[in-house]
Short mmCIF file of C-alpha atoms in Angstrom, two decimals:
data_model
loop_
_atom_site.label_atom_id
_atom_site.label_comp_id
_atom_site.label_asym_id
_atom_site.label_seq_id
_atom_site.Cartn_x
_atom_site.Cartn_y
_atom_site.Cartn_z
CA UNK A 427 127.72 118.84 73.06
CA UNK A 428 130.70 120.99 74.01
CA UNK A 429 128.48 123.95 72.78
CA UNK A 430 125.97 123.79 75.59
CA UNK A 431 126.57 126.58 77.56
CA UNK A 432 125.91 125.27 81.24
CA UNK A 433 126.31 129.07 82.88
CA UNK A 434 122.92 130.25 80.68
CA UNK A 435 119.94 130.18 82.83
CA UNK A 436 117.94 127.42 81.63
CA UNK A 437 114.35 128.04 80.74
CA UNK A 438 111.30 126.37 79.11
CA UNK A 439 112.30 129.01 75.82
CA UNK A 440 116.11 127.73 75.56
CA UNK A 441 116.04 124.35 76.98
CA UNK A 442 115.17 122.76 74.09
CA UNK A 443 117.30 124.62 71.81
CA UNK A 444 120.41 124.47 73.19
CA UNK A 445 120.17 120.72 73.45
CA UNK A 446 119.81 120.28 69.77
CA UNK A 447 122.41 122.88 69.46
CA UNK A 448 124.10 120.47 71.20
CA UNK A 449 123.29 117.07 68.97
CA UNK A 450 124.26 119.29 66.00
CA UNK A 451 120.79 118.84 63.87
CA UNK A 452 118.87 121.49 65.37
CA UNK A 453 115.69 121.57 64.04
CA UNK A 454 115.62 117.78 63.31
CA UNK A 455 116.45 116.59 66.40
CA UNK A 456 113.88 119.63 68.43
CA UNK A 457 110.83 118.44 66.16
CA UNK A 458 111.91 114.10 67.04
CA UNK A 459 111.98 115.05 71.19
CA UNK A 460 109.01 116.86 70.57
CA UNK A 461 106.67 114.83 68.71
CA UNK A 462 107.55 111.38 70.34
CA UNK A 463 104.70 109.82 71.69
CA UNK A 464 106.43 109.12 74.96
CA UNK A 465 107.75 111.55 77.75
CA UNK A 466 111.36 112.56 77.48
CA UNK A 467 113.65 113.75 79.67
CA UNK A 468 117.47 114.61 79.20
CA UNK A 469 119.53 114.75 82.39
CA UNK A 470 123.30 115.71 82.24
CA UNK A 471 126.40 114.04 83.65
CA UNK A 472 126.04 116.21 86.67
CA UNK A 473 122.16 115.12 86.92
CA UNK A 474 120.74 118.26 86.40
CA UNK A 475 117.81 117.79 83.81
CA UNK A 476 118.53 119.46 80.78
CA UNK A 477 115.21 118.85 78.88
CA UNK A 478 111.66 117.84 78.87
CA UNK A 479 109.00 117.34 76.24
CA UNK A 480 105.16 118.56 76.31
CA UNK A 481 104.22 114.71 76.96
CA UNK A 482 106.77 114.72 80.28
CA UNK A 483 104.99 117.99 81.42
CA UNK A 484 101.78 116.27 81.30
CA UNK A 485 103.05 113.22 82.48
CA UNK A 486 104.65 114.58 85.61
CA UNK A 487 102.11 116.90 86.37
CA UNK A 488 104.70 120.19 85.77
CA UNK A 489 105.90 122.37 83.96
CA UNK A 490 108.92 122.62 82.18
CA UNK A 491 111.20 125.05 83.71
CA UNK A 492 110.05 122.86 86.96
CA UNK A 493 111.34 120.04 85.50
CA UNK A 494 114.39 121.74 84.15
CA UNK A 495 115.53 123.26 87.41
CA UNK A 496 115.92 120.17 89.35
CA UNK A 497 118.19 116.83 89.56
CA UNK A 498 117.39 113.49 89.02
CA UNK A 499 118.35 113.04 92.71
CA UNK A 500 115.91 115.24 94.39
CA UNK A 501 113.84 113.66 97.01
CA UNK A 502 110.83 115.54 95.34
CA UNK A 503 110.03 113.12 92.91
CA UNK A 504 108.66 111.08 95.77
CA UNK A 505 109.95 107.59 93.31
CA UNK A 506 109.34 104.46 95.28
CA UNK A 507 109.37 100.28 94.52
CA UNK A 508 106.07 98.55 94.43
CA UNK A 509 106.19 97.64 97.63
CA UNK A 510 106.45 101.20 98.83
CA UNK A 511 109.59 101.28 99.57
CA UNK A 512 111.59 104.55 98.31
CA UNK A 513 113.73 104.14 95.20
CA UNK A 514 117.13 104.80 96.85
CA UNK A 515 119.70 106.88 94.55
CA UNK A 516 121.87 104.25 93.64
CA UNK A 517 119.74 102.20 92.39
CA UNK A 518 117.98 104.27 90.19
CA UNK A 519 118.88 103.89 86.37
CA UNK A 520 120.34 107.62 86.02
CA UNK A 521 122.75 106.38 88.55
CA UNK A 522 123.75 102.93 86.92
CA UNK A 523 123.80 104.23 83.53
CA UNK A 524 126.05 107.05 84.85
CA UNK A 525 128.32 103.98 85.82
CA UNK A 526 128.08 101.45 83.79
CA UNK A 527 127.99 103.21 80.66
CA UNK A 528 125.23 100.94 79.78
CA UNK A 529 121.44 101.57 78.87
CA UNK A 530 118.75 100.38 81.44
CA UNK A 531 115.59 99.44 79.99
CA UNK A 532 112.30 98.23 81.45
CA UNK A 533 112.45 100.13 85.11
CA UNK A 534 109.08 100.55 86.89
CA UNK A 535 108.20 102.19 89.92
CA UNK A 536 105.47 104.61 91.51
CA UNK A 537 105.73 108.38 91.81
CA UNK A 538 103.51 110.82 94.08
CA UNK A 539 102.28 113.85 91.91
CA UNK A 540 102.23 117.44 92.97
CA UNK A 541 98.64 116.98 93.45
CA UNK A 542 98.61 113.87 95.38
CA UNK A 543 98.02 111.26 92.43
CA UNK A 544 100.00 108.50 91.81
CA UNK A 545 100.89 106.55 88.39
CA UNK A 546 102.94 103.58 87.98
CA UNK A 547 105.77 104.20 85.31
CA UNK A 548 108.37 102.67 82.76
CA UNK A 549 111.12 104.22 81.71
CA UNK A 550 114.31 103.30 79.19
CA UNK A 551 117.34 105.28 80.20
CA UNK A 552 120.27 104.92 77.65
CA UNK A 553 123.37 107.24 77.50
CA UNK A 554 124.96 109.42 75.03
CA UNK A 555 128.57 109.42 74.65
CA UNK A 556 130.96 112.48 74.11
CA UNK A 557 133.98 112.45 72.00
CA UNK A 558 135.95 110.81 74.92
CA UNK A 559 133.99 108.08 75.15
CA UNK A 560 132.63 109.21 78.29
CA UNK A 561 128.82 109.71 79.26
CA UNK A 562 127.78 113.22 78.53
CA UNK A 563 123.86 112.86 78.39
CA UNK A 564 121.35 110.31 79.32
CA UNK A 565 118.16 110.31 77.49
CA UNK A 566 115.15 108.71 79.22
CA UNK A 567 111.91 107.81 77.95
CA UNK A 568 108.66 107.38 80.13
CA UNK A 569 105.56 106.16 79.80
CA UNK A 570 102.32 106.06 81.76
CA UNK A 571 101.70 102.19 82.78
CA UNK A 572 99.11 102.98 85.26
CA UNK A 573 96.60 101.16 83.73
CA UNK A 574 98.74 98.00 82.92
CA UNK A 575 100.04 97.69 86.30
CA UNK A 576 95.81 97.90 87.34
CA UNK A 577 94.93 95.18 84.66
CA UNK A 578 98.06 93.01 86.20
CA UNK A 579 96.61 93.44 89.70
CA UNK A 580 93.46 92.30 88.78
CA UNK A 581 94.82 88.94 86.84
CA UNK A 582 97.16 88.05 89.93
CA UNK A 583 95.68 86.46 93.24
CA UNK A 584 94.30 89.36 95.56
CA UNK A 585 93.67 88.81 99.17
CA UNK A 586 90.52 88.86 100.98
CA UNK A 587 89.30 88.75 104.13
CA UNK A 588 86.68 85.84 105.28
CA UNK A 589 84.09 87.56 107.74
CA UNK A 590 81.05 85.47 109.47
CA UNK A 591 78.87 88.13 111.18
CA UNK A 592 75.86 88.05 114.06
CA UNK A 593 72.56 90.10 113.51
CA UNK A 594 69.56 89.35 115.50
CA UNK A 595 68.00 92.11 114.03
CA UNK A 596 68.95 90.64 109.98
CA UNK A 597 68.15 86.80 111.04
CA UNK A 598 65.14 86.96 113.49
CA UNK A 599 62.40 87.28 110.62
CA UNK A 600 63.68 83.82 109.29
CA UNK A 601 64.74 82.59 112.45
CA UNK A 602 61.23 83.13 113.48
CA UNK A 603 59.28 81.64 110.47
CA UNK A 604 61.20 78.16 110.04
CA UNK A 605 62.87 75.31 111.48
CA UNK A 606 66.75 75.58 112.19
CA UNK A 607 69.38 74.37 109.88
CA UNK A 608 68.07 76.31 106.77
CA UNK A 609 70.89 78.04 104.70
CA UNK A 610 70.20 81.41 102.29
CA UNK A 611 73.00 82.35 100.13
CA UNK A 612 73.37 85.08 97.77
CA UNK A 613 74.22 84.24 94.26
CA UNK A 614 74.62 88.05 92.77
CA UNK A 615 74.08 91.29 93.62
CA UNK A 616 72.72 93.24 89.56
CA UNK A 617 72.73 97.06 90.05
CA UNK A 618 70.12 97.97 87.58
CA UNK A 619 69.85 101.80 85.72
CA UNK A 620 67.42 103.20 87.81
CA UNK A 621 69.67 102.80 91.09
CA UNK A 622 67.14 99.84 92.39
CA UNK A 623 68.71 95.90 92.63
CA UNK A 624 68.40 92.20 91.76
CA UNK A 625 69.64 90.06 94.88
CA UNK A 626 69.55 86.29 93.58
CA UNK A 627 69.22 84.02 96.69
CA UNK A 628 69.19 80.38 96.88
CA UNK A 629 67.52 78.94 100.34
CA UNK A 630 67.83 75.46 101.22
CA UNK A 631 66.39 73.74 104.16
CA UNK A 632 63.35 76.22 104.25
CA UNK A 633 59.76 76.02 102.43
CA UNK A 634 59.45 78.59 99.58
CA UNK A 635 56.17 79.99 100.66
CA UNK A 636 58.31 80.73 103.94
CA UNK A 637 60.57 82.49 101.92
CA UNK A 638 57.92 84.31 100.45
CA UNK A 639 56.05 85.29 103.43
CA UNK A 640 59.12 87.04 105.03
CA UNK A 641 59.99 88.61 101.95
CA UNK A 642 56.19 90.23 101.81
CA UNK A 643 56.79 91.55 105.33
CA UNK A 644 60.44 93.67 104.37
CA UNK A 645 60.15 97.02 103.19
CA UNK A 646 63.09 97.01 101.46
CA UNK A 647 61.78 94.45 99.01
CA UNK A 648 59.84 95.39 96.04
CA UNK A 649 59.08 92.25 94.53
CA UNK A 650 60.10 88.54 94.44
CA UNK A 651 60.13 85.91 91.67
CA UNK A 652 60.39 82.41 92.49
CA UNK A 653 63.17 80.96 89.37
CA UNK A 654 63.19 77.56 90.79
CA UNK A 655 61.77 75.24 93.33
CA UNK A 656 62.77 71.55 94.12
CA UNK A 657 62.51 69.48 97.36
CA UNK A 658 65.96 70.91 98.53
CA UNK A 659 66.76 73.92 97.03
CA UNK A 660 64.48 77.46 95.90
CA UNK A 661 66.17 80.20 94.26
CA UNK A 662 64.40 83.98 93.82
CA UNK A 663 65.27 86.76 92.53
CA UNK A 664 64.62 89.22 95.16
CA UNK A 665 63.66 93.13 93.82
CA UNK A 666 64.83 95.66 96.32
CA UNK A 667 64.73 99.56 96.73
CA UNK A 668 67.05 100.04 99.41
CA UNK A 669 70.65 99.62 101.02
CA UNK A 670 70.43 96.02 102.29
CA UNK A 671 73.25 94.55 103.27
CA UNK A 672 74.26 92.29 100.19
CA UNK A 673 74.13 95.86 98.32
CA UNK A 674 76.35 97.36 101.04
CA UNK A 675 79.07 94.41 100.89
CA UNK A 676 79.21 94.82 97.10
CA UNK A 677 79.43 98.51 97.28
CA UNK A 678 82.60 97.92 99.47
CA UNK A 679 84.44 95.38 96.57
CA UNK A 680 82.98 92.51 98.48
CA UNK A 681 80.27 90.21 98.39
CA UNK A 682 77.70 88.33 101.05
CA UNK A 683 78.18 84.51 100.10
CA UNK A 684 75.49 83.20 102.78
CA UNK A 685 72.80 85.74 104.41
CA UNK A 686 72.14 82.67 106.66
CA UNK A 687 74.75 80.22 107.29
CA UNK A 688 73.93 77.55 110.44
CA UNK A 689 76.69 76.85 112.66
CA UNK A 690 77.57 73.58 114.62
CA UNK A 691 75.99 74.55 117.69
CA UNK A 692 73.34 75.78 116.43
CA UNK A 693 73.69 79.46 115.89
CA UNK A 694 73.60 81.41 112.47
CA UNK A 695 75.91 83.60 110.68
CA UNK A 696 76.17 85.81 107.86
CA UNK A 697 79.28 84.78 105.63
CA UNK A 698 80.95 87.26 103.28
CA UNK A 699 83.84 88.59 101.61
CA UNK A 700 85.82 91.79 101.55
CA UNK A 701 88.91 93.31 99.90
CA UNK A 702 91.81 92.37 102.31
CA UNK A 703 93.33 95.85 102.24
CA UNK A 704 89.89 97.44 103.41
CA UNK A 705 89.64 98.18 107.33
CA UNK A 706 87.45 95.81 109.01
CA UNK A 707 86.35 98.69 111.35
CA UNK A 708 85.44 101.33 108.20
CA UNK A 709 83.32 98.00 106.36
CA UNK A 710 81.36 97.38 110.29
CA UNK A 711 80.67 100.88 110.42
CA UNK A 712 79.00 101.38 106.93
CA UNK A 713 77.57 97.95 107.29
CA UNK A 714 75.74 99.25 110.68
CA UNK A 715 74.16 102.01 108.69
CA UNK A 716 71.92 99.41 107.92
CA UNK A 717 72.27 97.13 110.26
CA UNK A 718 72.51 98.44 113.41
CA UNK A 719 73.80 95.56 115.42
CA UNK A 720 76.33 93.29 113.32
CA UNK A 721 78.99 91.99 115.03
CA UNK A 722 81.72 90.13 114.22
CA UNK A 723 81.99 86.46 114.84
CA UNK A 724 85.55 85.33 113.34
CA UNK A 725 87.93 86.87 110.56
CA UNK A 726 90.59 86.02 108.82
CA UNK A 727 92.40 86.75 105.07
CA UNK A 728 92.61 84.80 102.54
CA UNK A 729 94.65 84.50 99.19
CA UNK A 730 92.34 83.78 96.41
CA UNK A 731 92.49 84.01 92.84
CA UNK A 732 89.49 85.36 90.42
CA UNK A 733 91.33 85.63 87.22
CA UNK A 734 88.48 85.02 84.89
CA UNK A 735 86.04 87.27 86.17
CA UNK A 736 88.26 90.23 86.26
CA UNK A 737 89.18 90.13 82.56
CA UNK A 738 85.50 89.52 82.04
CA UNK A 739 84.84 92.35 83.90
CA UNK A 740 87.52 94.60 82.39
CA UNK A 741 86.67 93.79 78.72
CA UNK A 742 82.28 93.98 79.01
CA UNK A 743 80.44 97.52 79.36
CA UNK A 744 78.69 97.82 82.12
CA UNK A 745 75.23 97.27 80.04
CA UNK A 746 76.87 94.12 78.38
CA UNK A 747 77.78 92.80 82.35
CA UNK A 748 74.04 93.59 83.70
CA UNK A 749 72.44 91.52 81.43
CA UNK A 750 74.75 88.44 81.08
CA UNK A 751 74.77 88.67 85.21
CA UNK A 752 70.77 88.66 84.82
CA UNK A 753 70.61 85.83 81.79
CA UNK A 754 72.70 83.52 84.03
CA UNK A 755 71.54 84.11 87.46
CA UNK A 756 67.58 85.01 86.27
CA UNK A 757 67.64 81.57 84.62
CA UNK A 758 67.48 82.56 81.19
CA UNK A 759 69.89 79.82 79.77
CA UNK A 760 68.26 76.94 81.69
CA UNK A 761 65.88 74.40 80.00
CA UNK A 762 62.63 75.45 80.38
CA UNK A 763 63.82 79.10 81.13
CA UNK A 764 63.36 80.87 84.34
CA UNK A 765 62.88 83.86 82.77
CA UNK A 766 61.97 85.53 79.00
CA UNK A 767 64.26 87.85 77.11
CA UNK A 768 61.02 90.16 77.78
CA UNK A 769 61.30 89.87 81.49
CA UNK A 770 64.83 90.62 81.53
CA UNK A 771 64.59 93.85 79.57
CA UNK A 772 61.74 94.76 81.05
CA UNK A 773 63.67 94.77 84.32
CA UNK A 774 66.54 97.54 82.88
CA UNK A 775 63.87 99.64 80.75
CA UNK A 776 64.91 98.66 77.23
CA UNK A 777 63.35 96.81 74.70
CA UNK A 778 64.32 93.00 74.03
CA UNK A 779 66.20 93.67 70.74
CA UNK A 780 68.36 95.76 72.65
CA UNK A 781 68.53 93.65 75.42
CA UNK A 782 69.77 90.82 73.05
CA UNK A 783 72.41 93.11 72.11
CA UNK A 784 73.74 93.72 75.23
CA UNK A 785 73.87 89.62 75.34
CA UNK A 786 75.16 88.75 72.15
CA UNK A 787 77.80 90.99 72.56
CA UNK A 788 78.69 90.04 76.04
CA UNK A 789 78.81 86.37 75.03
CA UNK A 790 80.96 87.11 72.12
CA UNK A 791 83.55 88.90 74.41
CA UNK A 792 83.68 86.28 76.91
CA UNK A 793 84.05 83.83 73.94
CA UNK A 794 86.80 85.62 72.63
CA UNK A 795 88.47 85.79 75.85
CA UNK A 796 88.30 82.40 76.44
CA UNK A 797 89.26 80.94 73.19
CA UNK A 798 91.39 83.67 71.68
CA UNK A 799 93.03 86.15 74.75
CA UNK A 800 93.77 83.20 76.52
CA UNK A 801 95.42 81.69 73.86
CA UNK A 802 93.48 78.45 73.09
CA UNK A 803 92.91 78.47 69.36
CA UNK A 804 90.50 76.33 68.03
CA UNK A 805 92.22 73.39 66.46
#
């Protein structure tokens, strides 16, 4: 390593070769840093970067006489903890590996790309000795974890925020039609194909052909099916055309649990959730594109965990997710069903057989999540 000549100007060219100049197997050594799979970088005992592969270029969005003309310590790497808090010098691995003498494996933390982007990374920083037994090089390798560090998100708890809501101009058609203390809650919002909906509500407290009537009266509806009536409860699944808001809640990451909700002294509400990072004002104001005068009632977060649903929703394509949302909320696994295999594909434009592809291959995913992904063999 005593053969790098640290007065040369380093560029893209002569980077590399001088490093494995360096090592002593030149061509060997070029062809290993070059072909690896993950970035590398090779910073000096002075922490000027020495080296970088084609994968760190792409990785850190520049190019390689960039990389090569800066330090490790430069503020323009914009490193910082999870928490968003910067990644001070001495505590980043470069720095204890220049120390200790000892590799660091395992580090994570977010960087801010020249273009704005951010990825979440890992790198392994280990240290090569010189004849003295002193640390003349530290080789790191990087990779991308972005989309780990997403899936991880997703299977921890996330907080939300609990909103009840006022509308005179959402509730006064039911309000109107029926006796007070009814409930309607919204099972699912489907986004079909063709950019229309399937809102599945379940009203309690209120006659179906109530229901119906002031369902006939909305413009925004297309259609209604009745899946199921009993003394207490009717459920529909409600066709619609337009933004409603149920569609605008779930557009936002969140998701209207009761369109209706009676309170103790006798006024109504519209309960919902929504992601607890979102601003409550930027959610009011698209919701008020719709409906003109919501106004929050009470609002608070909430730490609540929806591990399963995630992964299911990670792992299924968005065809296989339609039509296991519309089997299970459309009825299609009760006894008698609520609706045929031919309704259901006639809803999304495709013919049964590949409708019951879409299902069978849905159900096998969640299966195998369940039973395999999650660990619990079948004994």
């Amino acid at each position: 390593m005593d053969d790098f000549d640290l007065a040369h100007p380093r560029t893209e060219s002569d980077s590399t070769g001088r490093l494995a100049r360096g090592l002593g197997e030149d061509l060997l050594i070029e062809q290993i840093l070059e072909a690896s799979p993950v970035s590398i970088v090779v910073v000096d005992s002075s922490g000027e970067i020495e080296f970088a592969n084609e994968r760190a270029e792409e990785m850190l969005g520049l190019e390689r006489s960039e990389i090569t003309s800066r330090t490790y310590r430069q503020p323009e790497w914009n490193i910082y903890y999870d928490d968003g808090t910067p990644v001070p010098v001495d505590e980043h691995p470069i720095t204890r590996v220049l120390k200790t003498g000892r590799a660091v494996y395992g580090f994570e933390h977010w960087i801010e790309l020249p273009d704005g982007t951010e990825r979440w990374l890992s790198s392994n920083s280990a240290p090569v000795f010189n004849a003295s037994g002193d640390v003349d090089y530290i080789v790191v390798g990087i990779e991308d974890a972005t989309a780990l560090k997403d899936r991880e998100d997703k299977l921890t708890s996330e907080e939300i925020r609990l909103v009840e809501l006022s509308s005179e101009q959402l509730f006064e058609p039911f309000v109107a039609a029926a006796d007070s203390g009814f409930q309607i809650d919204i099972d699912e919002v489907v986004r079909l194909p063709d950019g229309t909906a399937l809102e599945y509500l379940s009203a309690t407290g209120i006659p179906t052909k109530t229901v119906h009537s002031v369902a006939a009266e909305d413009s925004t509806i297309l259609d209604a099916k009745l899946l199921k009536s009993t003394d207490e409860v009717c459920r529909l699944e409600v066709h619609v055309g337009d933004l409603r808001v149920p569609l605008v809640f779930e557009s936002l990451g969140g998701q209207v649990i009761s369109l209706i909700k009676p309170q103790s002294d006798g006024s109504v509400v519209l309960t919902g959730r929504l992601p607890g990072d979102l601003d409550l004002r930027t959610a009011l104001g698209e919701i008020r594109h719709v409906c003109s005068d919501i106004e929050v009632v009470s609002h608070e977060l909430d730490y609540s965990p929806r591990l399963l649903y995630n992964i299911i929703e990670d792992v299924l394509t968005e065809k296989q997710l339609v039509a296991v949302q519309m089997a299970y909320y459309g009825g299609y696994f009760e006894t008698p069903r609520a609706s045929s295999g031919d309704e259901l594909a006639d809803r999304l434009g495709i013919t049964r057989k590949t409708y019951n592809r879409h299902l069978r291959k849905a159900e096998q995913a969640i299966f195998e999540q369940l039973f395999e992904a999650s660990g619990k063999g079948i004994h």
